[in-house]
mmCIF file of C-alpha atoms in Angstrom:
data_model
loop_
_atom_site.group_PDB
_atom_site.id
_atom_site.type_symbol
_atom_site.label_atom_id
_atom_site.label_comp_id
_atom_site.label_asym_id
_atom_site.label_seq_id
_atom_site.Cartn_x
_atom_site.Cartn_y
_atom_site.Cartn_z
ATOM 1 C CA MET R 1 -82.388 77.676 10.104
ATOM 2 C CA PRO R 2 -81.457 75.423 13.021
ATOM 3 C CA ASP R 3 -78.774 76.572 15.425
ATOM 4 C CA THR R 4 -75.388 74.892 15.275
ATOM 5 C CA PRO R 5 -72.585 74.724 17.837
ATOM 6 C CA VAL R 6 -69.991 75.169 15.095
ATOM 7 C CA ARG R 7 -68.891 78.796 14.502
ATOM 8 C CA TYR R 8 -66.423 79.252 11.671
ATOM 9 C CA VAL R 9 -65.909 82.967 12.350
ATOM 10 C CA ARG R 10 -66.063 84.284 15.897
ATOM 11 C CA VAL R 11 -66.235 87.997 16.747
ATOM 12 C CA LYS R 12 -66.019 89.242 20.297
ATOM 13 C CA THR R 13 -66.667 92.967 20.742
ATOM 14 C CA GLU R 14 -64.726 94.739 23.439
ATOM 15 C CA GLY R 15 -63.837 98.305 24.319
ATOM 16 C CA VAL R 16 -65.461 101.619 23.505
ATOM 17 C CA PRO R 17 -65.305 103.163 20.014
ATOM 18 C CA PHE R 18 -62.988 106.157 19.789
ATOM 19 C CA ALA R 19 -64.740 109.483 20.109
ATOM 20 C CA PRO R 20 -62.784 112.745 19.879
ATOM 21 C CA ALA R 21 -62.922 115.177 22.769
ATOM 22 C CA VAL R 22 -65.460 117.985 22.544
ATOM 23 C CA ARG R 23 -64.580 121.536 23.543
ATOM 24 C CA ALA R 24 -67.147 123.557 25.445
ATOM 25 C CA TYR R 25 -67.815 127.079 24.196
ATOM 26 C CA GLY R 26 -70.218 128.571 26.748
ATOM 27 C CA ASN R 27 -68.514 128.465 30.162
ATOM 28 C CA VAL R 28 -67.835 131.699 32.041
ATOM 29 C CA GLY R 29 -65.301 132.321 34.809
ATOM 30 C CA ILE R 30 -65.684 135.330 37.126
ATOM 31 C CA ILE R 31 -63.129 136.571 39.637
ATOM 32 C CA GLY R 32 -64.009 139.155 42.248
ATOM 33 C CA ILE R 33 -64.471 140.356 45.797
ATOM 34 C CA ALA R 34 -66.959 138.650 48.095
ATOM 35 C CA THR R 35 -67.537 140.294 51.464
ATOM 36 C CA PRO R 36 -68.836 138.036 54.259
ATOM 37 C CA PRO R 37 -71.787 139.479 56.200
ATOM 38 C CA ALA R 38 -71.762 139.856 59.992
ATOM 39 C CA ASN R 39 -72.945 136.258 60.377
ATOM 40 C CA PRO R 40 -71.706 134.499 57.261
ATOM 41 C CA PRO R 41 -73.089 131.093 56.291
ATOM 42 C CA ALA R 42 -70.874 128.121 57.029
ATOM 43 C CA ASP R 43 -70.412 127.475 53.318
ATOM 44 C CA PHE R 44 -69.431 131.051 52.416
ATOM 45 C CA LEU R 45 -67.084 130.994 49.438
ATOM 46 C CA ALA R 46 -63.445 130.439 50.400
ATOM 47 C CA PRO R 47 -60.724 132.484 48.680
ATOM 48 C CA ASN R 48 -59.086 131.088 45.539
ATOM 49 C CA VAL R 49 -61.387 128.073 45.315
ATOM 50 C CA PRO R 50 -63.099 127.696 41.916
ATOM 51 C CA THR R 51 -66.790 127.027 42.530
ATOM 52 C CA LEU R 52 -69.546 126.179 40.062
ATOM 53 C CA PHE R 53 -72.718 128.257 40.368
ATOM 54 C CA THR R 54 -76.119 127.389 38.922
ATOM 55 C CA ASP R 55 -78.483 129.511 41.029
ATOM 56 C CA VAL R 56 -78.758 133.296 41.303
ATOM 57 C CA ASN R 57 -79.806 133.315 44.949
ATOM 58 C CA GLU R 58 -77.050 130.889 45.903
ATOM 59 C CA ALA R 59 -74.478 133.141 44.243
ATOM 60 C CA ARG R 60 -75.599 136.149 46.249
ATOM 61 C CA ARG R 61 -75.784 134.087 49.464
ATOM 62 C CA ILE R 62 -72.293 132.553 49.506
ATOM 63 C CA ALA R 63 -70.470 135.187 47.420
ATOM 64 C CA THR R 64 -72.052 138.386 48.706
ATOM 65 C CA GLY R 65 -70.740 141.494 46.987
ATOM 66 C CA PRO R 66 -69.479 142.253 43.469
ATOM 67 C CA LEU R 67 -68.660 138.603 42.759
ATOM 68 C CA GLY R 68 -72.119 137.302 43.645
ATOM 69 C CA ASP R 69 -73.824 140.113 41.719
ATOM 70 C CA ALA R 70 -71.701 139.459 38.615
ATOM 71 C CA ILE R 71 -72.398 135.711 38.727
ATOM 72 C CA ALA R 72 -76.120 136.405 39.052
ATOM 73 C CA THR R 73 -76.010 138.819 36.111
ATOM 74 C CA ALA R 74 -74.268 136.252 33.899
ATOM 75 C CA LEU R 75 -76.727 133.501 34.872
ATOM 76 C CA VAL R 76 -79.860 135.456 33.901
ATOM 77 C CA GLN R 77 -78.834 136.081 30.294
ATOM 78 C CA GLU R 78 -81.002 134.448 27.605
ATOM 79 C CA PRO R 79 -79.551 132.476 25.947
ATOM 80 C CA GLY R 80 -77.033 132.144 28.707
ATOM 81 C CA PRO R 81 -73.857 130.327 29.679
ATOM 82 C CA SER R 82 -73.570 126.575 30.104
ATOM 83 C CA GLU R 83 -71.601 127.000 33.330
ATOM 84 C CA VAL R 84 -70.567 129.913 35.520
ATOM 85 C CA TRP R 85 -67.555 129.510 37.800
ATOM 86 C CA GLY R 86 -66.571 131.948 40.530
ATOM 87 C CA VAL R 87 -63.273 132.555 42.286
ATOM 88 C CA ARG R 88 -63.131 134.854 45.298
ATOM 89 C CA LEU R 89 -60.119 137.135 45.613
ATOM 90 C CA ALA R 90 -58.148 136.519 48.793
ATOM 91 C CA GLN R 91 -57.425 140.245 49.004
ATOM 92 C CA ALA R 92 -58.261 143.242 46.884
ATOM 93 C CA ASN R 93 -55.670 143.959 44.188
ATOM 94 C CA THR R 94 -54.077 140.489 44.446
ATOM 95 C CA TYR R 95 -54.939 138.834 41.168
ATOM 96 C CA ASP R 96 -52.251 136.285 40.312
ATOM 97 C CA ASP R 97 -53.413 133.439 42.576
ATOM 98 C CA ALA R 98 -57.045 133.809 41.517
ATOM 99 C CA LEU R 99 -56.115 133.853 37.826
ATOM 100 C CA ALA R 100 -53.920 130.798 38.305
ATOM 101 C CA LYS R 101 -56.831 128.935 39.879
ATOM 102 C CA MET R 102 -59.186 130.042 37.115
ATOM 103 C CA GLY R 103 -56.608 128.788 34.633
ATOM 104 C CA THR R 104 -57.301 125.231 35.800
ATOM 105 C CA VAL R 105 -61.048 125.504 35.076
ATOM 106 C CA ASN R 106 -62.564 124.741 31.673
ATOM 107 C CA VAL R 107 -63.952 128.176 30.850
ATOM 108 C CA GLN R 108 -63.882 130.133 27.602
ATOM 109 C CA LEU R 109 -64.761 133.614 28.901
ATOM 110 C CA VAL R 110 -63.136 135.302 31.901
ATOM 111 C CA LEU R 111 -63.745 138.630 33.659
ATOM 112 C CA PHE R 112 -63.235 140.542 36.881
ATOM 113 C CA ALA R 113 -66.463 141.336 38.706
ATOM 114 C CA GLY R 114 -67.390 144.984 39.099
ATOM 115 C CA THR R 115 -64.145 146.187 37.541
ATOM 116 C CA ALA R 116 -64.140 148.930 34.916
ATOM 117 C CA LEU R 117 -61.292 149.795 32.567
ATOM 118 C CA SER R 118 -59.949 153.303 32.965
ATOM 119 C CA VAL R 119 -56.589 154.993 32.549
ATOM 120 C CA THR R 120 -54.857 157.208 35.068
ATOM 121 C CA THR R 121 -51.880 159.368 34.156
ATOM 122 C CA PRO R 122 -49.742 160.488 37.084
ATOM 123 C CA THR R 123 -47.935 163.775 36.779
ATOM 124 C CA GLY R 124 -44.963 163.254 34.506
ATOM 125 C CA GLY R 125 -45.743 159.544 34.191
ATOM 126 C CA GLN R 126 -47.118 157.140 31.618
ATOM 127 C CA PRO R 127 -50.839 156.274 31.249
ATOM 128 C CA THR R 128 -51.655 153.362 33.565
ATOM 129 C CA PRO R 129 -54.713 151.194 32.805
ATOM 130 C CA THR R 130 -56.682 149.420 35.531
ATOM 131 C CA PRO R 131 -54.252 146.754 36.886
ATOM 132 C CA ALA R 132 -56.884 143.997 37.032
ATOM 133 C CA ILE R 133 -57.725 144.406 33.337
ATOM 134 C CA VAL R 134 -54.030 144.377 32.421
ATOM 135 C CA LYS R 135 -53.660 141.104 34.333
ATOM 136 C CA LEU R 136 -56.744 139.731 32.570
ATOM 137 C CA ALA R 137 -55.310 140.547 29.139
ATOM 138 C CA GLU R 138 -52.033 138.861 30.068
ATOM 139 C CA HIS R 139 -53.967 135.813 31.292
ATOM 140 C CA VAL R 140 -55.951 135.273 28.088
ATOM 141 C CA ASP R 141 -52.926 135.930 25.853
ATOM 142 C CA ALA R 142 -50.652 133.497 27.708
ATOM 143 C CA PRO R 143 -49.914 130.044 26.209
ATOM 144 C CA VAL R 144 -52.373 127.427 27.463
ATOM 145 C CA ALA R 145 -53.051 123.718 27.096
ATOM 146 C CA ASP R 146 -55.069 122.480 24.134
ATOM 147 C CA GLY R 147 -58.726 123.437 24.488
ATOM 148 C CA MET R 148 -58.135 125.979 27.263
ATOM 149 C CA GLU R 149 -58.032 129.047 25.034
ATOM 150 C CA ARG R 150 -60.180 131.853 26.398
ATOM 151 C CA ILE R 151 -61.401 135.411 25.885
ATOM 152 C CA GLY R 152 -61.412 138.205 28.457
ATOM 153 C CA VAL R 153 -64.339 140.602 28.813
ATOM 154 C CA ALA R 154 -64.080 144.065 30.365
ATOM 155 C CA MET R 155 -66.350 147.076 30.611
ATOM 156 C CA LEU R 156 -65.376 150.713 30.401
ATOM 157 C CA ALA R 157 -66.377 153.095 33.181
ATOM 158 C CA LYS R 158 -70.034 154.153 33.065
ATOM 159 C CA GLY R 159 -70.547 156.783 30.384
ATOM 160 C CA ALA R 160 -66.974 156.569 29.030
ATOM 161 C CA SER R 161 -66.831 156.746 25.241
ATOM 162 C CA ASP R 162 -63.125 157.075 24.497
ATOM 163 C CA PRO R 163 -61.565 153.925 23.003
ATOM 164 C CA ALA R 164 -58.113 155.349 23.736
ATOM 165 C CA VAL R 165 -58.240 153.583 27.125
ATOM 166 C CA VAL R 166 -57.409 150.369 25.241
ATOM 167 C CA VAL R 167 -53.643 150.779 25.060
ATOM 168 C CA GLY R 168 -50.507 148.652 25.067
ATOM 169 C CA SER R 169 -51.045 145.011 25.980
ATOM 170 C CA LEU R 170 -54.803 145.619 26.206
ATOM 171 C CA VAL R 171 -54.965 145.686 22.403
ATOM 172 C CA SER R 172 -55.678 141.998 21.905
ATOM 173 C CA GLU R 173 -57.930 139.815 19.784
ATOM 174 C CA ARG R 174 -58.615 137.838 22.958
ATOM 175 C CA MET R 175 -60.186 140.783 24.765
ATOM 176 C CA VAL R 176 -63.705 142.199 24.413
ATOM 177 C CA TYR R 177 -64.444 145.725 25.621
ATOM 178 C CA VAL R 178 -67.883 147.239 26.125
ATOM 179 C CA ALA R 179 -68.907 150.867 26.639
ATOM 180 C CA HIS R 180 -72.159 151.434 28.531
ATOM 181 C CA LYS R 181 -74.295 153.730 30.649
ATOM 182 C CA SER R 182 -75.475 151.200 33.190
ATOM 183 C CA ASN R 183 -75.222 150.675 36.938
ATOM 184 C CA GLU R 184 -74.998 146.898 36.459
ATOM 185 C CA ASP R 185 -72.028 144.651 35.755
ATOM 186 C CA VAL R 186 -72.066 144.917 31.982
ATOM 187 C CA ALA R 187 -68.941 142.770 31.545
ATOM 188 C CA ALA R 188 -70.675 139.855 33.277
ATOM 189 C CA ALA R 189 -73.830 140.383 31.210
ATOM 190 C CA VAL R 190 -71.936 140.492 27.906
ATOM 191 C CA ALA R 191 -69.853 137.442 28.827
ATOM 192 C CA GLY R 192 -73.058 135.552 29.602
ATOM 193 C CA THR R 193 -74.538 136.657 26.292
ATOM 194 C CA ILE R 194 -71.487 135.585 24.278
ATOM 195 C CA ALA R 195 -71.481 132.215 26.046
ATOM 196 C CA GLY R 196 -75.069 131.591 24.982
ATOM 197 C CA TYR R 197 -74.241 131.458 21.269
ATOM 198 C CA GLU R 198 -72.250 128.967 19.212
ATOM 199 C CA PRO R 199 -68.762 130.162 18.243
ATOM 200 C CA HIS R 200 -69.602 131.029 14.619
ATOM 201 C CA VAL R 201 -72.570 133.252 15.498
ATOM 202 C CA SER R 202 -71.922 136.983 15.207
ATOM 203 C CA LEU R 203 -72.539 138.908 18.429
ATOM 204 C CA LEU R 204 -73.877 141.968 16.626
ATOM 205 C CA LEU R 205 -77.337 143.006 17.910
ATOM 206 C CA LYS R 206 -77.576 140.160 20.406
ATOM 207 C CA LYS R 207 -79.719 141.019 23.419
ATOM 208 C CA VAL R 208 -78.069 141.790 26.751
ATOM 209 C CA LYS R 209 -80.263 141.710 29.867
ATOM 210 C CA VAL R 210 -79.196 144.937 31.549
ATOM 211 C CA SER R 211 -80.517 148.479 31.578
ATOM 212 C CA SER R 212 -78.396 151.149 29.905
ATOM 213 C CA ASP R 213 -79.006 154.679 28.672
ATOM 214 C CA PRO R 214 -78.219 155.381 24.997
ATOM 215 C CA PHE R 215 -75.093 157.028 23.649
ATOM 216 C CA SER R 216 -75.333 160.207 21.633
ATOM 217 C CA ALA R 217 -74.375 160.323 17.961
ATOM 218 C CA GLN R 218 -71.180 162.198 18.838
ATOM 219 C CA GLU R 219 -70.253 159.566 21.408
ATOM 220 C CA LEU R 220 -70.839 156.751 18.916
ATOM 221 C CA VAL R 221 -68.607 158.438 16.350
ATOM 222 C CA LYS R 222 -65.915 158.664 18.998
ATOM 223 C CA LEU R 223 -66.363 155.001 19.946
ATOM 224 C CA ASN R 224 -66.696 153.496 16.488
ATOM 225 C CA GLY R 225 -65.260 156.033 14.071
ATOM 226 C CA SER R 226 -67.009 157.504 11.044
ATOM 227 C CA GLU R 227 -68.681 155.211 8.532
ATOM 228 C CA GLY R 228 -69.650 156.129 5.005
ATOM 229 C CA PRO R 229 -73.373 156.831 4.647
ATOM 230 C CA ASP R 230 -73.722 154.746 1.467
ATOM 231 C CA THR R 231 -70.868 152.230 1.247
ATOM 232 C CA GLY R 232 -68.392 150.271 3.301
ATOM 233 C CA GLY R 233 -68.460 148.053 6.339
ATOM 234 C CA PRO R 234 -68.029 148.706 10.057
ATOM 235 C CA ALA R 235 -65.287 151.111 11.089
ATOM 236 C CA GLY R 236 -64.456 150.047 14.616
ATOM 237 C CA LYS R 237 -61.859 150.985 17.211
ATOM 238 C CA GLY R 238 -61.922 147.803 19.288
ATOM 239 C CA VAL R 239 -64.687 148.834 21.712
ATOM 240 C CA ASN R 240 -68.329 147.686 21.569
ATOM 241 C CA TRP R 241 -71.291 149.545 23.024
ATOM 242 C CA LEU R 242 -74.846 148.919 24.180
ATOM 243 C CA VAL R 243 -77.757 150.192 22.104
ATOM 244 C CA ASP R 244 -81.555 150.057 21.855
ATOM 245 C CA PRO R 245 -82.135 150.080 18.065
ATOM 246 C CA PRO R 246 -85.407 151.819 17.063
ATOM 247 C CA LEU R 247 -85.943 149.299 14.231
ATOM 248 C CA ILE R 248 -86.184 146.361 16.647
ATOM 249 C CA PRO R 249 -89.740 146.149 18.062
ATOM 250 C CA GLY R 250 -90.111 146.654 21.790
ATOM 251 C CA ALA R 251 -87.555 147.903 24.255
ATOM 252 C CA GLY R 252 -84.285 146.140 24.909
ATOM 253 C CA VAL R 253 -80.538 146.531 25.142
ATOM 254 C CA TYR R 254 -78.338 144.966 22.485
ATOM 255 C CA LEU R 255 -74.668 144.770 21.602
ATOM 256 C CA GLY R 256 -73.958 147.498 19.071
ATOM 257 C CA GLU R 257 -71.112 145.503 17.504
ATOM 258 C CA GLY R 258 -69.118 142.308 17.886
ATOM 259 C CA TYR R 259 -65.561 143.624 17.912
ATOM 260 C CA THR R 260 -62.522 142.174 19.608
ATOM 261 C CA GLY R 261 -60.009 144.495 21.225
ATOM 262 C CA SER R 262 -57.717 144.353 18.196
ATOM 263 C CA PRO R 263 -59.323 146.005 15.153
ATOM 264 C CA GLY R 264 -56.206 145.415 13.069
ATOM 265 C CA ASP R 265 -56.096 141.655 13.670
ATOM 266 C CA LYS R 266 -59.055 139.285 14.060
ATOM 267 C CA LYS R 267 -61.620 142.071 14.232
ATOM 268 C CA TYR R 268 -64.709 140.113 15.286
ATOM 269 C CA ILE R 269 -65.410 137.896 18.288
ATOM 270 C CA ASP R 270 -66.904 135.067 16.219
ATOM 271 C CA ILE R 271 -63.692 134.734 14.186
ATOM 272 C CA VAL R 272 -61.582 134.115 17.298
ATOM 273 C CA ARG R 273 -64.110 131.693 18.779
ATOM 274 C CA THR R 274 -64.487 129.774 15.507
ATOM 275 C CA VAL R 275 -60.730 129.447 15.018
ATOM 276 C CA ASP R 276 -60.408 128.125 18.574
ATOM 277 C CA ASP R 277 -63.232 125.660 17.973
ATOM 278 C CA ILE R 278 -61.981 124.289 14.642
ATOM 279 C CA THR R 279 -58.387 124.122 15.874
ATOM 280 C CA PHE R 280 -59.402 122.015 18.852
ATOM 281 C CA ARG R 281 -61.638 119.758 16.730
ATOM 282 C CA LEU R 282 -58.743 119.008 14.381
ATOM 283 C CA LYS R 283 -56.308 118.343 17.226
ATOM 284 C CA ALA R 284 -58.773 116.098 19.043
ATOM 285 C CA ARG R 285 -59.488 114.105 15.897
ATOM 286 C CA LEU R 286 -55.892 113.748 14.777
ATOM 287 C CA ILE R 287 -54.441 112.679 18.124
ATOM 288 C CA GLY R 288 -55.689 109.178 17.311
ATOM 289 C CA THR R 289 -53.533 109.090 14.172
ATOM 290 C CA ILE R 290 -50.276 109.785 16.008
ATOM 291 C CA GLY R 291 -48.247 106.598 16.192
ATOM 292 C CA ASN R 292 -50.695 104.738 13.939
ATOM 293 C CA LEU R 293 -50.844 106.191 10.432
ATOM 294 C CA ARG R 294 -47.742 105.798 8.307
ATOM 295 C CA ILE R 295 -46.046 108.252 5.963
ATOM 296 C CA SER R 296 -47.231 106.360 2.918
ATOM 297 C CA ARG R 297 -49.895 106.843 0.265
ATOM 298 C CA SER R 298 -52.528 104.993 2.250
ATOM 299 C CA GLY R 299 -51.477 106.518 5.561
ATOM 300 C CA LEU R 300 -51.549 110.106 4.339
ATOM 301 C CA ARG R 301 -54.858 109.580 2.539
ATOM 302 C CA GLY R 302 -56.167 108.335 5.851
ATOM 303 C CA LEU R 303 -54.895 111.570 7.417
ATOM 304 C CA VAL R 304 -56.823 113.597 4.831
ATOM 305 C CA ALA R 305 -59.942 111.542 5.553
ATOM 306 C CA GLU R 306 -59.616 112.218 9.298
ATOM 307 C CA MET R 307 -59.466 115.970 8.686
ATOM 308 C CA GLU R 308 -62.413 115.773 6.308
ATOM 309 C CA THR R 309 -64.528 114.151 9.037
ATOM 310 C CA VAL R 310 -64.046 117.373 11.036
ATOM 311 C CA LEU R 311 -64.399 119.949 8.266
ATOM 312 C CA GLU R 312 -67.116 118.455 6.075
ATOM 313 C CA PRO R 313 -69.866 118.576 8.748
ATOM 314 C CA LEU R 314 -68.932 122.216 9.403
ATOM 315 C CA ARG R 315 -69.253 122.964 5.687
ATOM 316 C CA ARG R 316 -72.653 121.273 5.490
ATOM 317 C CA ALA R 317 -73.807 123.196 8.564
ATOM 318 C CA GLU R 318 -72.637 126.402 6.816
ATOM 319 C CA VAL R 319 -70.217 127.231 9.597
ATOM 320 C CA ILE R 320 -67.538 127.409 6.881
ATOM 321 C CA GLU R 321 -67.977 127.885 3.150
ATOM 322 C CA GLU R 322 -65.293 125.553 1.871
ATOM 323 C CA TYR R 323 -61.965 124.018 2.758
ATOM 324 C CA GLU R 324 -58.874 122.599 1.079
ATOM 325 C CA ILE R 325 -56.380 120.093 2.476
ATOM 326 C CA VAL R 326 -52.896 119.828 0.992
ATOM 327 C CA ILE R 327 -50.200 117.370 2.079
ATOM 328 C CA PRO R 328 -47.077 118.037 -0.028
ATOM 329 C CA ILE R 329 -45.454 114.671 0.671
ATOM 330 C CA LEU R 330 -48.599 112.869 -0.522
ATOM 331 C CA ALA R 331 -48.400 114.751 -3.817
ATOM 332 C CA LEU R 332 -44.817 113.547 -4.203
ATOM 333 C CA LEU R 333 -45.721 109.954 -3.321
ATOM 334 C CA ASP R 334 -48.429 110.005 -5.996
ATOM 335 C CA LYS R 335 -46.023 111.040 -8.762
ATOM 336 C CA PRO R 336 -45.158 108.177 -11.140
ATOM 337 C CA GLN R 337 -41.591 109.463 -11.458
ATOM 338 C CA ARG R 338 -39.780 111.674 -8.992
ATOM 339 C CA THR R 339 -36.626 113.707 -9.273
ATOM 340 C CA PRO R 340 -33.684 112.948 -6.963
ATOM 341 C CA LEU R 341 -34.565 116.026 -4.891
ATOM 342 C CA GLU R 342 -38.160 114.808 -4.509
ATOM 343 C CA ASP R 343 -36.927 111.361 -3.491
ATOM 344 C CA ARG R 344 -34.782 113.031 -0.851
ATOM 345 C CA LEU R 345 -37.770 115.018 0.470
ATOM 346 C CA VAL R 346 -39.842 111.845 0.782
ATOM 347 C CA GLN R 347 -36.983 110.014 2.478
ATOM 348 C CA ASP R 348 -36.444 112.894 4.922
ATOM 349 C CA ALA R 349 -40.125 112.949 5.862
ATOM 350 C CA GLN R 350 -40.179 109.207 6.445
ATOM 351 C CA THR R 351 -36.931 109.296 8.411
ATOM 352 C CA GLU R 352 -37.972 112.246 10.590
ATOM 353 C CA ARG R 353 -41.494 110.807 10.939
ATOM 354 C CA ALA R 354 -43.082 114.203 10.436
ATOM 355 C CA ALA R 355 -45.756 115.045 7.883
ATOM 356 C CA GLU R 356 -46.657 118.605 6.979
ATOM 357 C CA ALA R 357 -50.268 119.386 6.132
ATOM 358 C CA MET R 358 -51.862 122.676 5.092
ATOM 359 C CA VAL R 359 -55.552 123.351 5.600
ATOM 360 C CA ARG R 360 -57.280 126.361 4.059
ATOM 361 C CA VAL R 361 -60.705 127.262 5.424
ATOM 362 C CA ASP R 362 -63.037 129.859 3.914
ATOM 363 C CA TYR R 363 -65.050 131.423 6.748
ATOM 364 C CA ALA R 364 -67.865 133.723 5.658
ATOM 365 C CA GLY R 365 -68.905 136.035 8.463
ATOM 366 C CA ALA R 366 -72.399 137.399 9.027
ATOM 367 C CA ILE R 367 -73.622 140.612 7.411
ATOM 368 C CA HIS R 368 -72.929 143.626 9.643
ATOM 369 C CA ARG R 369 -73.994 146.398 7.252
ATOM 370 C CA ILE R 370 -76.433 146.514 4.332
ATOM 371 C CA ASN R 371 -76.083 149.274 1.739
ATOM 372 C CA ILE R 372 -79.212 149.685 -0.376
ATOM 373 C CA THR R 373 -79.673 151.953 -3.361
ATOM 374 C CA LEU R 374 -83.395 152.602 -3.719
ATOM 375 C CA LYS R 375 -84.248 154.069 -7.110
ATOM 376 C CA PHE R 376 -87.639 155.326 -8.192
ATOM 377 C CA ASP R 377 -88.494 155.718 -11.892
#
């Protein structure tokens, strides 16, 4: 067909299509002491300056000491973190400034390098947990901006097997505690391991690249509690441990469970991470509807469609089993005849310009125990 200079419909494409923000899930932040050598390099890490690390040798060169060792330990995990950030303490036992600086960095897992959780009880006083770990728990539990939610990771002292050290404010679904018998920075190793997996993946029996001696059966009962030999799921007291399971071929150290520090709340790490992930996805998707969609049948159906674009791919990927979206005002708008009270509810919603939506998500966690009855006839 010959070209013609006459165009009856003209379309000029401009701008960039809207794409919702994406939340990272595998970034680790480590705070700790770095001790300059006698002749420190010119670029030795300055105090309270968040710095991105990608190389093990570089970490030990410019952050010599517990901080550099912890960063190196996190980096060598397989699968490992997407990013590792380090913040050097200006002085020992001064944590607030370093935590404030780390609060500005997009990380999802935070820890103090070379710092073990223990409890000291002065004569006639109350049990006092390690101050740095208390500060860490307060940091991860504090309100944050959208997408900046995070989890703290802490190790118990080497060989400790008493979960009673997790007391008071340390009991939190945003804390992960690990018991071990290692000379390495287990908190950094476990944080690196967690960061290597997508949020919905259970951390049970995931490999951790450290060396650690095994716990005895009595120590495991103390850590985890008693479990029925034939039925039931994990017991759990909010503290994980390292193990070398005899049923897994070869030698290696693995996480013995995937608990958070709050066994009575969100018990497993993957639940907290998945809730954070889905919450941010919904917020990032729906921010484009604010000021655009109307409180009308078409507008609220558009709101449902926006939420479905987030949840349906997760259902197909088997991250979630199913979901349900309910918008009460939409149900009222769809009614052929409404009562005076229902008319008032619709009018109030349109006047206040606020729509309430309820989303139910069915999250099916991974199997943590298998109970088999083997019968011979």
